[in-house]
Coordinates of C-alpha atoms and ligand atoms in Angstrom, one line a residue:
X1 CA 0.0 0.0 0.0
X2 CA 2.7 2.8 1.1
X3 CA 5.3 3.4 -0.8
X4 CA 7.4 4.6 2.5
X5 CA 8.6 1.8 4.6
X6 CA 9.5 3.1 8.2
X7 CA 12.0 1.9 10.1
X8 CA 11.7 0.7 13.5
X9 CA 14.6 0.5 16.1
X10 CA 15.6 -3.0 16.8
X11 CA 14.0 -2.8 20.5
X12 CA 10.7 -2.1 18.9
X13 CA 10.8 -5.6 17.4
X14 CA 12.0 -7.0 19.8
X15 CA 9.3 -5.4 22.0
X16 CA 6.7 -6.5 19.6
X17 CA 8.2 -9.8 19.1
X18 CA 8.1 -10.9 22.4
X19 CA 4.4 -10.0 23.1
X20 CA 3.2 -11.9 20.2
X21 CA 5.2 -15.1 21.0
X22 CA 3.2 -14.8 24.1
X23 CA -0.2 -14.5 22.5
X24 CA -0.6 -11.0 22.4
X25 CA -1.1 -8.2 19.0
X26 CA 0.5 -5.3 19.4
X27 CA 0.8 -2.5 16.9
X28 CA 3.2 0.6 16.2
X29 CA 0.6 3.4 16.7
X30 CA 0.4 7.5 16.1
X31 CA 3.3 9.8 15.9
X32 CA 6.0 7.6 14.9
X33 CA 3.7 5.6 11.9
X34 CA 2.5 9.2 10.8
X35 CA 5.7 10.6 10.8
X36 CA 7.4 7.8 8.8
X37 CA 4.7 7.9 6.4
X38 CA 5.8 11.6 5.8
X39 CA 9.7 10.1 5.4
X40 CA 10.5 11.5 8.6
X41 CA 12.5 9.5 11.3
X42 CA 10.4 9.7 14.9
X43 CA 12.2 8.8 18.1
X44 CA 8.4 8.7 19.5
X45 CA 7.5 4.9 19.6
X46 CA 4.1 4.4 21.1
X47 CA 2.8 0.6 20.7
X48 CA -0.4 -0.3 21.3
X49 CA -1.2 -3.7 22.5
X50 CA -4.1 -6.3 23.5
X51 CA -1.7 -7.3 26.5
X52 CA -3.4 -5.3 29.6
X53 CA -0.5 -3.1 31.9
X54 CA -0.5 -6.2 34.2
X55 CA 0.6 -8.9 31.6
X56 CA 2.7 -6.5 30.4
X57 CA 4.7 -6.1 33.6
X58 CA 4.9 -9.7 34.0
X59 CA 6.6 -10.0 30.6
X60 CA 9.1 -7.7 30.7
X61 CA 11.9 -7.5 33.5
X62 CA 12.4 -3.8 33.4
X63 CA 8.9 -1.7 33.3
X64 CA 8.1 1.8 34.5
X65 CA 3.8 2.1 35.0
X66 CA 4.1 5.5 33.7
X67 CA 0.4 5.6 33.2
X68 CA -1.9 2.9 35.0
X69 CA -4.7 4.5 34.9
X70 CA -4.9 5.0 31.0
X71 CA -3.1 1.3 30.3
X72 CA 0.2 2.6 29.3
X73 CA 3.3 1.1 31.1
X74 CA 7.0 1.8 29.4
X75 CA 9.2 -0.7 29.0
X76 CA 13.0 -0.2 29.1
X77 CA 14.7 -2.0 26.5
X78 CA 18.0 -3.1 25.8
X79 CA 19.1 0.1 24.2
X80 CA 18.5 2.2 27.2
X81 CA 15.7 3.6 25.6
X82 CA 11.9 3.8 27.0
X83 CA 9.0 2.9 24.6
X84 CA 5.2 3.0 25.9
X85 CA 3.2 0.1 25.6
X86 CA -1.1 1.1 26.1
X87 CA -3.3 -1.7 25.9
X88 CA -5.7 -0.9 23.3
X89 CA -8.8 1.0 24.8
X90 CA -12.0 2.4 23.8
X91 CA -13.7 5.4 25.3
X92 CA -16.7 4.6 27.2
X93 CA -17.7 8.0 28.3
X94 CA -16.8 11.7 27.6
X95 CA -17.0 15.1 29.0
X96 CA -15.1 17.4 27.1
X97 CA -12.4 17.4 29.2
X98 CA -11.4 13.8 30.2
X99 CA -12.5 10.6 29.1
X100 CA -13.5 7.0 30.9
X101 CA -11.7 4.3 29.2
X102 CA -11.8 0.6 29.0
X103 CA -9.6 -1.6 27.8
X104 CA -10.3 -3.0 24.3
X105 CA -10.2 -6.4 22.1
X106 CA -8.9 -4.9 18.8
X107 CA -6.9 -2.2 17.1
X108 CA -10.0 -1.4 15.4
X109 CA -11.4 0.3 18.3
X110 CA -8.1 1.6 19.8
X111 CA -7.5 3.5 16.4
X112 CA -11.4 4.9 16.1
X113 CA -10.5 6.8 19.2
X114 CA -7.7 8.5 17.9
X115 CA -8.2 11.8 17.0
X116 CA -7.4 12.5 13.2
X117 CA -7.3 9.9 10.1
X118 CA -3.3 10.5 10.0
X119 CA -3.2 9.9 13.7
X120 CA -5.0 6.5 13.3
X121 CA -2.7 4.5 11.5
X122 CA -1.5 1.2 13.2
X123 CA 1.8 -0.1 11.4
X124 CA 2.9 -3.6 12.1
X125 CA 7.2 -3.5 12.8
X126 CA 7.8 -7.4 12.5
X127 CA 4.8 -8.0 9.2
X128 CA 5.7 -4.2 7.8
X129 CA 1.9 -4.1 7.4
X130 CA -0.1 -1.2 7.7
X131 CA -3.7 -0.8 9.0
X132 CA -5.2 2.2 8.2
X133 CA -9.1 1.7 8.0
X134 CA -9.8 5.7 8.1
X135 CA -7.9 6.3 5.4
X136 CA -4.8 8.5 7.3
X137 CA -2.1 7.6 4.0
X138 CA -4.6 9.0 1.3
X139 CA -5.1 12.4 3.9
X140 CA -1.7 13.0 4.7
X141 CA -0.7 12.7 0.4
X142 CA -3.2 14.8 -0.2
X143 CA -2.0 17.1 2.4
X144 CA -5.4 16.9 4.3
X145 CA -6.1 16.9 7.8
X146 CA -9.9 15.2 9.3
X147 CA -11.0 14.0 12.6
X148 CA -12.0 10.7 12.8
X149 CA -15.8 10.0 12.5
X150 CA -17.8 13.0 12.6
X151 CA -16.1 16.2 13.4
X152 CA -18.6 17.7 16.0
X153 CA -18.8 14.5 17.5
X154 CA -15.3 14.2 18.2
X155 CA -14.0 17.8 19.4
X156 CA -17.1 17.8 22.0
X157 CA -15.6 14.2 23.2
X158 CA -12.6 16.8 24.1
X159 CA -12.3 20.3 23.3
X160 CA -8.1 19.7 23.7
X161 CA -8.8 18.3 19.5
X162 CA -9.4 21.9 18.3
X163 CA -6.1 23.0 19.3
X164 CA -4.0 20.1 18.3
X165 CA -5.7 20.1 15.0
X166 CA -4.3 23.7 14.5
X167 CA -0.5 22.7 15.5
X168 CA -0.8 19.8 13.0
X169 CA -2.4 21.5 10.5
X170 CA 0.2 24.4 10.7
X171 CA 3.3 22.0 11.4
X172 CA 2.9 19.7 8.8
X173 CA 1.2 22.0 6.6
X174 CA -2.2 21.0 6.1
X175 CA -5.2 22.2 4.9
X176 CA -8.4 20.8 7.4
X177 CA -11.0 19.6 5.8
X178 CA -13.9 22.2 5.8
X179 CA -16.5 19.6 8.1
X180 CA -14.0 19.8 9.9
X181 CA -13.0 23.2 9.9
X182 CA -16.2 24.6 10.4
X183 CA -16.6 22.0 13.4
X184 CA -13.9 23.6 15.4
X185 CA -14.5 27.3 14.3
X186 CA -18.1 26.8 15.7
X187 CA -16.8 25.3 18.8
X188 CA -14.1 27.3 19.7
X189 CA -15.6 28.7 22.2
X190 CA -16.0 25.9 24.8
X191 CA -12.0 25.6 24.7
X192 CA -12.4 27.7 27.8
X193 CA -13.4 25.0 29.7
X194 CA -10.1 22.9 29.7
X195 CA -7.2 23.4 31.9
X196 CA -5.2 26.5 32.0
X197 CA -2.0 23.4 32.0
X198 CA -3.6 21.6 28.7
X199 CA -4.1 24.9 27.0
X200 CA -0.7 26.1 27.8
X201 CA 1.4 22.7 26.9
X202 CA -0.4 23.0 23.2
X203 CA 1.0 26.3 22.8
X204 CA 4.3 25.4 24.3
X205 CA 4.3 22.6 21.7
X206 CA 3.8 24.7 19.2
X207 CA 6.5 27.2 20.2
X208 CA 8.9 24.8 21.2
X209 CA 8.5 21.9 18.3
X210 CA 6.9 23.8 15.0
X211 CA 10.0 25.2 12.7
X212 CA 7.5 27.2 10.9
X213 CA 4.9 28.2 14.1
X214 CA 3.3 31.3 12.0
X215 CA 1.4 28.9 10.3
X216 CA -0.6 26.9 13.7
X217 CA -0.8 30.6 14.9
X218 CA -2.2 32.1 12.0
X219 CA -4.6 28.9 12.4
X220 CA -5.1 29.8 16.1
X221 CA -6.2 33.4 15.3
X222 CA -8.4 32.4 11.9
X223 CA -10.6 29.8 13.8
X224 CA -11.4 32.6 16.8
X225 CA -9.0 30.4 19.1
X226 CA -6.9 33.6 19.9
X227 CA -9.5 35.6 20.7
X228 CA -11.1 32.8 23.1
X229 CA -8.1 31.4 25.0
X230 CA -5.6 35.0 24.7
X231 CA -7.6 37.9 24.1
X232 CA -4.7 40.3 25.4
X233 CA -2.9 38.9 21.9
X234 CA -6.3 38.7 19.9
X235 CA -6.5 42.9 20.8
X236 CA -3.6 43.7 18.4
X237 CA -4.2 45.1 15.0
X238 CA -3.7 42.7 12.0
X239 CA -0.5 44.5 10.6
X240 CA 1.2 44.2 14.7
X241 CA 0.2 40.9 14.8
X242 CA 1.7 39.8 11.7
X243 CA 4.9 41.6 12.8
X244 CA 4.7 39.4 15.9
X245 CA 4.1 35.8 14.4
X246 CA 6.9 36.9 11.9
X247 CA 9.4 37.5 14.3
X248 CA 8.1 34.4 16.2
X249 CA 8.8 32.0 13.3
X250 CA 12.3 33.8 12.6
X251 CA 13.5 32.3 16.3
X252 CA 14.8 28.9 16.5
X253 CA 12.9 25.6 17.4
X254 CA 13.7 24.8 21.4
X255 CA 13.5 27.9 23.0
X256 CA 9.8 28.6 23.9
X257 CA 10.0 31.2 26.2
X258 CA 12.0 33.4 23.7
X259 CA 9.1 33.0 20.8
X260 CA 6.4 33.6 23.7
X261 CA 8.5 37.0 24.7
X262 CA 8.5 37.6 20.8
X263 CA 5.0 37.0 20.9
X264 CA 4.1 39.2 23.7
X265 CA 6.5 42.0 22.5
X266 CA 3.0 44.3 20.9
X267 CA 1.5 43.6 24.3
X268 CA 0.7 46.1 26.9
X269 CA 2.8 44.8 30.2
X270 CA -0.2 44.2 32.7
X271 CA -1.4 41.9 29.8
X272 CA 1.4 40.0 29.3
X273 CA 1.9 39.1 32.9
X274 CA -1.8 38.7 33.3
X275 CA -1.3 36.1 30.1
X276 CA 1.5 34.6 31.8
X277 CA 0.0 34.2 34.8
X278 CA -3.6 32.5 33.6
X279 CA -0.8 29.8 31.8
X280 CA 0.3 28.7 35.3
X281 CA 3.8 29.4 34.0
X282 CA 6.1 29.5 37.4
X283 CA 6.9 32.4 38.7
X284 CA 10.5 32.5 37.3
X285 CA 9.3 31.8 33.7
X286 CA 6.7 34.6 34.1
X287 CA 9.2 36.8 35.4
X288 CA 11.8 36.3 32.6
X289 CA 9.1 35.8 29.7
X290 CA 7.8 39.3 30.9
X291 CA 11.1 41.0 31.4
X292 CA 11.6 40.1 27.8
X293 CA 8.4 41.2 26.5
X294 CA 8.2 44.6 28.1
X295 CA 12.4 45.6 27.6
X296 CA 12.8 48.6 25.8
X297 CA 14.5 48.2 21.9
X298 CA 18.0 48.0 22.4
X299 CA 19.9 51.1 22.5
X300 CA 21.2 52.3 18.8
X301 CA 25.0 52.3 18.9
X302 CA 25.6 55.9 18.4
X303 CA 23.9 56.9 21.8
X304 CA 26.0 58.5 24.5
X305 CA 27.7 55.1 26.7
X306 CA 25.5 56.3 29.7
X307 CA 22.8 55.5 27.9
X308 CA 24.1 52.3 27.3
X309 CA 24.8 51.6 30.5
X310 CA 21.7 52.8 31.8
X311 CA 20.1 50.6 29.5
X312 CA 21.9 47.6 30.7
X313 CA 21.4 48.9 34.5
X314 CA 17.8 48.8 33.9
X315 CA 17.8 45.4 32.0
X316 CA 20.7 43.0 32.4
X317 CA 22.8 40.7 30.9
X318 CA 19.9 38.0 30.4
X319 CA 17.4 40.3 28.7
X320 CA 20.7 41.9 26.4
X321 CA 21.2 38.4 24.7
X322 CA 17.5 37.3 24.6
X323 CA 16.5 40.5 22.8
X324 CA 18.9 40.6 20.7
X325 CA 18.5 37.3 19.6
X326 CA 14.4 38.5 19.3
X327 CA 15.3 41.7 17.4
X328 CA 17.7 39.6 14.8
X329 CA 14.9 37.8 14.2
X330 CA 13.0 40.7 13.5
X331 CA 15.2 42.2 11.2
X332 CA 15.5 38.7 9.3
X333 CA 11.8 38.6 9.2
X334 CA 12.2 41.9 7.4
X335 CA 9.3 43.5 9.1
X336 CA 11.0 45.6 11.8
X337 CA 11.9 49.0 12.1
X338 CA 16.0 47.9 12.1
X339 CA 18.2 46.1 9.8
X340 CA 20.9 43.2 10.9
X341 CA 23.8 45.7 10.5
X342 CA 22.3 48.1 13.8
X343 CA 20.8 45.2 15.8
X344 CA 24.4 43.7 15.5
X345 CA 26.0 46.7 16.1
X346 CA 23.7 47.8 19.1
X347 CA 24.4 44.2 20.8
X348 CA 28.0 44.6 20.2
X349 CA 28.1 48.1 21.5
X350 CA 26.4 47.1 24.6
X351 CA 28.5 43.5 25.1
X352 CA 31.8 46.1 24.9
X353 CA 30.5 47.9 27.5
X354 CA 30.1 44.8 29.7
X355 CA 33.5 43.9 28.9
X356 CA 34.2 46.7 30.8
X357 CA 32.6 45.6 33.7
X358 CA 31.1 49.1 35.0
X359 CA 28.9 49.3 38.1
X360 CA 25.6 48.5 37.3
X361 CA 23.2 48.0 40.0
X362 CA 23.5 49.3 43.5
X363 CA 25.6 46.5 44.8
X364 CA 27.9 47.1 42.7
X365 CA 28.5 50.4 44.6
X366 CA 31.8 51.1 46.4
X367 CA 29.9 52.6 49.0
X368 CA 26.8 50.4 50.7
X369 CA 24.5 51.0 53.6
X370 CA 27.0 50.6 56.8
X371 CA 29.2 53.0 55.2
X372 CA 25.8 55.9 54.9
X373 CA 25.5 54.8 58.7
X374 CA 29.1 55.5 59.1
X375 CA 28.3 58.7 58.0
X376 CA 25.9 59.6 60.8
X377 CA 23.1 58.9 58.7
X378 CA 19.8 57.4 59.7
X379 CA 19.0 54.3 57.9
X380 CA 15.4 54.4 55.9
X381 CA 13.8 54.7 53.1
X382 CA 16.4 57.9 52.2
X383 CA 19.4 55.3 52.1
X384 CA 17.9 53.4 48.6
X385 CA 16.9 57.3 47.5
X386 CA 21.0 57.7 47.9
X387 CA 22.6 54.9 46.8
X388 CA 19.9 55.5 43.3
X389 CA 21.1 58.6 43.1
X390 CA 24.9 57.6 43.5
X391 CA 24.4 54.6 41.0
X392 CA 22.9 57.2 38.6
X393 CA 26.4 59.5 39.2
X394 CA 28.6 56.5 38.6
X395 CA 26.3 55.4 35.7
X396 CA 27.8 58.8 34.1
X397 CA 31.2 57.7 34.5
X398 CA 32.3 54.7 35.9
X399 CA 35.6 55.8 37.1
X400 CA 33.5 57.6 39.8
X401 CA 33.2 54.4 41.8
X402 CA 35.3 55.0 44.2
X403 CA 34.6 54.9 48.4
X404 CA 36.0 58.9 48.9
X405 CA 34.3 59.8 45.5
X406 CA 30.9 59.1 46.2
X407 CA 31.4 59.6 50.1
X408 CA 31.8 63.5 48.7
X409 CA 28.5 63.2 46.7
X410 CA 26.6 62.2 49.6
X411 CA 28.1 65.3 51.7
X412 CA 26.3 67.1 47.8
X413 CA 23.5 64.9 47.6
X414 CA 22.4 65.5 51.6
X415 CA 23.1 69.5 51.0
X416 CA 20.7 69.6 48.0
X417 CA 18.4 67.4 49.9
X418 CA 18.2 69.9 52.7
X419 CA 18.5 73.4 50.3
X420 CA 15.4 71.3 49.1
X421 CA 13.2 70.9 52.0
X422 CA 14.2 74.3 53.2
X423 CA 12.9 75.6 50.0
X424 CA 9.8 73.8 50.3
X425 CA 9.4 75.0 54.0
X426 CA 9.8 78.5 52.5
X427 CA 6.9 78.1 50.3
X428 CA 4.6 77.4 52.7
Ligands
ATP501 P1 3.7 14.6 18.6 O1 4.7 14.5 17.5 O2 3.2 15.9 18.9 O3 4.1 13.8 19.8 P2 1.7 12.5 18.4 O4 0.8 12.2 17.3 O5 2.7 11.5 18.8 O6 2.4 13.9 17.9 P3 0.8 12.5 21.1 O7 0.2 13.6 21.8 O8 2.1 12.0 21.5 O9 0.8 13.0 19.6 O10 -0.2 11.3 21.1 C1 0.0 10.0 20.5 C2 -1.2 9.6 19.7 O11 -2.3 9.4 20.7 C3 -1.7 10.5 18.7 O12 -1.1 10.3 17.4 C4 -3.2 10.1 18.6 O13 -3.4 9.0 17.9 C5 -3.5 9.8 20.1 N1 -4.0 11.0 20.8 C6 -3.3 11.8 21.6 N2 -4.1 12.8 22.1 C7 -5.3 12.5 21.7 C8 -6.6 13.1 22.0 N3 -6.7 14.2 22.7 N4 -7.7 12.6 21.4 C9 -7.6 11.5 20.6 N5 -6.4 10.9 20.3 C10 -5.3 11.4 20.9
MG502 MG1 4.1 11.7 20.5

């Protein structure tokens, strides 16, 4: 039938091999058999079997029950590597959200609950035999992507389908079938009901896996998806949004957070934390993503090396590479405002001044807060109002770091401070 043969790592017949001498079918199932049938090598084996988890275990020496509860159970094989082995199953009942499953006789009814035709194809690694009784080959050569049985059906079995129709759709570059189509555009609106954690590990998929994600995201915001699940994103104007996916899908595969930044760039700050917080992200990703997405531009070149240093004071080393990597991919994407030569120059500019190693924040101060006591002064809130103002002076010129230095601009900054209030008193 196909005219692409995949190839299956030794262990996986070996695997297979040894469940059938013992009675039981099992099949090569979804990722891997779809992916081979594009020509593309998977490292994804997922086997389906009629064993049940508990034969399973008794078969095999080394087993990890990596998932009782839905019949899957790894086994590690020779070559170090684990491959999951889910008895075949059959939904029973439904809610949208999860599913009650029991196990099943045949493959027939373990692929009829898979969610698209090209997902549903069981290959056999020992016969080289494929089953494919929804017709996933014909879909996938005619670059066609289709739920399983009927479309409504399906995504209200769980809402989860409508997004991972999109990242297939847009990763392997599909067109979905308009029953389909129109199916998940009408039902949109009920992905709201999922987990915050589901929602956010498609688009993480999506951002981390998809070498071309501006495709799954235009998907996303065609089928109303964006507007439903991230309206803060779903607010920007067509020709900003664009811009965004653009940059986006000029970033490298394996580095999420830096095409969610990308992403987030257009967006208004409060939103993008607000975002970043409804994904359940931890509080250190948040914090980074956002740092990202709200940094102001890098400095041009030409400016004055306060500014540059200011710049850096403000943002750090961390935010200087990822936004340089962000605005590279912006001026690759040829939609932003810069060209390679300044964003290059700007980040070399700024990586020069770090070679330097100027002061920076206020620790890195040659004067702290038991010297201001030394002084006689009172600690409070004034002592961070100083050592600002002090970092700001030695921002100016780094060579002002110095203990007597700055110990002479306090005696200035305190005089001011008290002209100050004694000019305020005298308006009164
Ligand atoms: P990927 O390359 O993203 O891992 P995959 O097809 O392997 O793609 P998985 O999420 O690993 O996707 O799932 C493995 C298989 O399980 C799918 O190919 C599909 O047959 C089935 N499957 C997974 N999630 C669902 C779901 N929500 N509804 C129905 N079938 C599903
Ligand atoms: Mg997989």
């Amino acid at each position: 039938m196909s005219t692409v043969r995949p190839i299956a790592p030794g262990a996986v017949r070996w695997i297979v091999r040894t469940l059938e001498e013992a009675g039981y079918e099992t099949w090569a199932v979804g990722g891997a058999v779809r992916d081979a049938l594009m020509g593309r090598t998977s490292v994804d084996w997922d086997l389906a079997t009629k064993a049940t988890p508990k034969q399973v275990r008794r078969i095999f020496s080394r087993t990890v029950p990596v998932g009782i509860d839905h019949g899957t159970v790894g086994v590690l094989a020779r070559d170090g590597v684990m491959y999951e082995l889910t008895t075949f199953r059959r939904d029973v009942q439904t809610d949208g959200r999860h599913a009650l499953v029991e196990f099943a006789e045949r493959i027939e009814d373990d692929l009829s609950r898979r969610d698209f035709t090209i997902n549903a194809v069981a290959w056999h690694p020992l016969r080289d035999e494929f089953y494919d009784p929804f017709g996933g080959e014909e879909d996938l050569s005619a670059g066609r992507l289709r739920t399983v049985g009927d479309a409504d059906q399906r995504f209200k079995e769980d809402y989860l389908r409508i997004l991972r129709a999109l990242r297939f759709a847009g990763r392997f570059d599909l067109k979905i079938e308009d029953v389909t189509w129109r199916s998940l555009v009408g039902l949109a609106y009920r992905l709201q009901t999922l987990s915050p954690e589901r929602i956010r590990d498609e688009l993480i998929k999506v951002l981390s896996i998809d070498p071309s994600p501006w495709r799954a995201l235009s998907l996303y915001r065609e089928a109303g998806v964006i507007e439903v699940l991230y309206p803060e994103i779903g607010a920007l104007r067509e020709g900003l949004w664009d811009d965004a996916i653009s940059v986006v899908n000029a970033l490298p595969v394996g580095r999420p957070k830096l095409r969610l930044a990308a992403l987030l760039r257009p967006v208004v700050e409060s939103d993008a934390v607000g975002l970043l917080v409804r994904l359940r992200l931890s509080n250190a990703d948040t914090d980074a993503v956002a740092r990202l997405a709200s940094a102001t531009d890098l400095p041009s070149a030409d400016l004055d090396p306060t500014l540059l240093r200011r710049w850096l004071s403000r943002h750090g080393r961390t935010v200087m590479r990822g936004l340089s990597r962000i605005e590279i991919a912006s001026a690759r994407s040829g939609r932003g405002s810069k060209n390679l030569r300044m964003v290059v120059d700007s980040w070399s500019r700024l990586r020069a001044e770090l070679r330097t190693s100027p002061p920076l924040k206020v620790d890195d101060l040659a004067i702290d807060g038991g010297d201001l006591k030394k002084m006689g002064l009172k600690p409070g809130p004034v002592f961070g109002e100083i050592l600002n103002e002090l970092l700001e002076h030695v921002l100016e010129e780094p060579q002002r770091n110095q203990k007597a230095i700055l110990a002479h601009e306090v005696e200035k900054i305190l005089q001011r401070r008290s002209v100050k209030i004694d000019g305020e008193a005298d308006s009164l």
